[in-house]
Amino acid sequence: MHPILLLGATCALPALLLADPFARDDIRLGPPELLLADGEPIDTGEYVGYAGPLVTDFDGDGDMDLLVGNFRGSIQHFENVGEADAARFESRGLLQAEGEDIDLNNW
């Protein structure tokens, strides 16, 4: 199987789903697995939940990092300190601009 990652948001906890994109019939998803950072489940509940995850090479080091937007308008940054094919995330806090937390107010 050649797994792909699909990130979803269930209120405050981004989940990891595995699927085989080369399946000849309907794609079958495995059971969800909570994403971890610093050995703990990633939880945006402190920021009112509604996680909006994005996987991108944010720091340009060749592996995929995780940014998670939330309902309050903050963006949490989780750096991949593992390998490109074996992610291990560490929290880097909220994204900032000019020393201030980014606030993408949606009101």
CSV table of C-alpha atoms in Angstrom, one decimal:
chain,number,residue,atom,x,y,z
A,1,MET,CA,0.0,0.0,0.0
A,2,HIS,CA,1.2,3.5,-0.8
A,3,PRO,CA,-0.4,5.6,2.0
A,4,ILE,CA,-1.4,9.2,1.6
A,5,LEU,CA,-2.3,11.6,4.4
A,6,LEU,CA,-5.7,13.3,4.6
A,7,LEU,CA,-6.1,15.8,7.4
A,8,GLY,CA,-9.5,16.5,8.8
A,9,ALA,CA,-10.7,18.6,11.7
A,10,THR,CA,-13.1,17.2,14.3
A,11,CYS,CA,-13.8,20.2,16.4
A,12,ALA,CA,-10.4,20.8,18.0
A,13,LEU,CA,-8.3,17.8,17.1
A,14,PRO,CA,-6.7,17.3,13.6
A,15,ALA,CA,-6.8,13.7,12.6
A,16,LEU,CA,-4.6,11.6,10.3
A,17,LEU,CA,-6.3,9.2,7.9
A,18,LEU,CA,-4.5,6.7,5.7
A,19,ALA,CA,-5.7,5.7,2.3
A,20,ASP,CA,-4.3,3.8,-0.7
A,21,PRO,CA,-4.6,6.1,-3.7
A,22,PHE,CA,-3.8,3.2,-6.1
A,23,ALA,CA,-6.8,1.1,-5.1
A,24,ARG,CA,-8.9,0.1,-8.1
A,25,ASP,CA,-12.2,0.4,-6.2
A,26,ASP,CA,-13.4,3.0,-3.7
A,27,ILE,CA,-10.7,4.5,-1.6
A,28,ARG,CA,-10.9,3.0,1.9
A,29,LEU,CA,-9.7,5.1,4.8
A,30,GLY,CA,-8.1,3.5,7.8
A,31,PRO,CA,-9.2,4.5,11.3
A,32,PRO,CA,-8.3,8.1,12.3
A,33,GLU,CA,-5.1,8.6,14.3
A,34,LEU,CA,-4.6,11.8,16.4
A,35,LEU,CA,-1.6,13.8,15.3
A,36,LEU,CA,1.0,14.4,18.0
A,37,ALA,CA,3.3,17.2,18.8
A,38,ASP,CA,5.8,17.0,21.7
A,39,GLY,CA,4.3,13.5,22.4
A,40,GLU,CA,0.8,14.9,23.1
A,41,PRO,CA,-2.3,15.1,20.8
A,42,ILE,CA,-2.5,18.4,18.9
A,43,ASP,CA,-5.4,20.3,20.3
A,44,THR,CA,-6.7,23.7,19.2
A,45,GLY,CA,-9.4,23.7,21.9
A,46,GLU,CA,-7.6,26.5,23.7
A,47,TYR,CA,-8.2,28.7,20.6
A,48,VAL,CA,-11.9,27.7,20.3
A,49,GLY,CA,-11.3,24.7,18.1
A,50,TYR,CA,-12.4,24.3,14.5
A,51,ALA,CA,-9.0,23.2,13.3
A,52,GLY,CA,-8.0,24.2,9.8
A,53,PRO,CA,-4.8,22.2,9.1
A,54,LEU,CA,-2.3,22.8,6.3
A,55,VAL,CA,0.7,20.6,5.5
A,56,THR,CA,3.5,22.6,3.9
A,57,ASP,CA,7.3,22.9,3.9
A,58,PHE,CA,7.0,26.1,6.0
A,59,ASP,CA,10.7,26.4,6.9
A,60,GLY,CA,12.1,25.2,3.5
A,61,ASP,CA,14.0,22.3,4.9
A,62,GLY,CA,12.5,19.6,2.6
A,63,ASP,CA,10.0,18.0,5.0
A,64,MET,CA,6.3,18.8,5.6
A,65,ASP,CA,5.4,21.0,8.6
A,66,LEU,CA,1.9,21.5,10.0
A,67,LEU,CA,0.1,24.8,10.4
A,68,VAL,CA,-3.3,24.7,12.1
A,69,GLY,CA,-5.6,27.7,11.9
A,70,ASN,CA,-8.4,28.0,14.4
A,71,PHE,CA,-11.7,29.8,14.9
A,72,ARG,CA,-10.2,32.5,17.0
A,73,GLY,CA,-7.9,33.5,14.1
A,74,SER,CA,-4.6,32.3,15.4
A,75,ILE,CA,-2.3,29.9,13.5
A,76,GLN,CA,-0.4,27.2,15.4
A,77,HIS,CA,2.9,26.1,14.0
A,78,PHE,CA,4.2,22.6,14.4
A,79,GLU,CA,7.7,22.0,12.9
A,80,ASN,CA,8.5,18.5,11.5
A,81,VAL,CA,11.7,17.7,13.3
A,82,GLY,CA,11.6,14.1,12.0
A,83,GLU,CA,12.3,12.9,8.5
A,84,ALA,CA,10.4,13.7,5.3
A,85,ASP,CA,8.9,10.2,5.3
A,86,ALA,CA,8.5,9.9,9.1
A,87,ALA,CA,7.1,13.1,10.5
A,88,ARG,CA,7.6,14.0,14.2
A,89,PHE,CA,6.1,17.4,15.2
A,90,GLU,CA,7.2,19.9,17.8
A,91,SER,CA,5.1,22.9,18.7
A,92,ARG,CA,6.6,26.3,17.8
A,93,GLY,CA,3.7,28.2,19.2
A,94,LEU,CA,1.5,30.7,17.4
A,95,LEU,CA,2.7,32.3,14.1
A,96,GLN,CA,3.8,35.9,14.6
A,97,ALA,CA,4.4,39.0,12.5
A,98,GLU,CA,6.5,41.9,13.8
A,99,GLY,CA,6.5,40.3,17.3
A,100,GLU,CA,2.7,40.0,17.6
A,101,ASP,CA,0.6,36.9,17.3
A,102,ILE,CA,-1.1,36.8,13.9
A,103,ASP,CA,-4.8,37.5,14.3
A,104,LEU,CA,-7.0,36.7,11.2
A,105,ASN,CA,-10.2,37.9,12.8
A,106,ASN,CA,-13.2,36.5,11.0
A,107,TRP,CA,-15.7,38.8,12.5
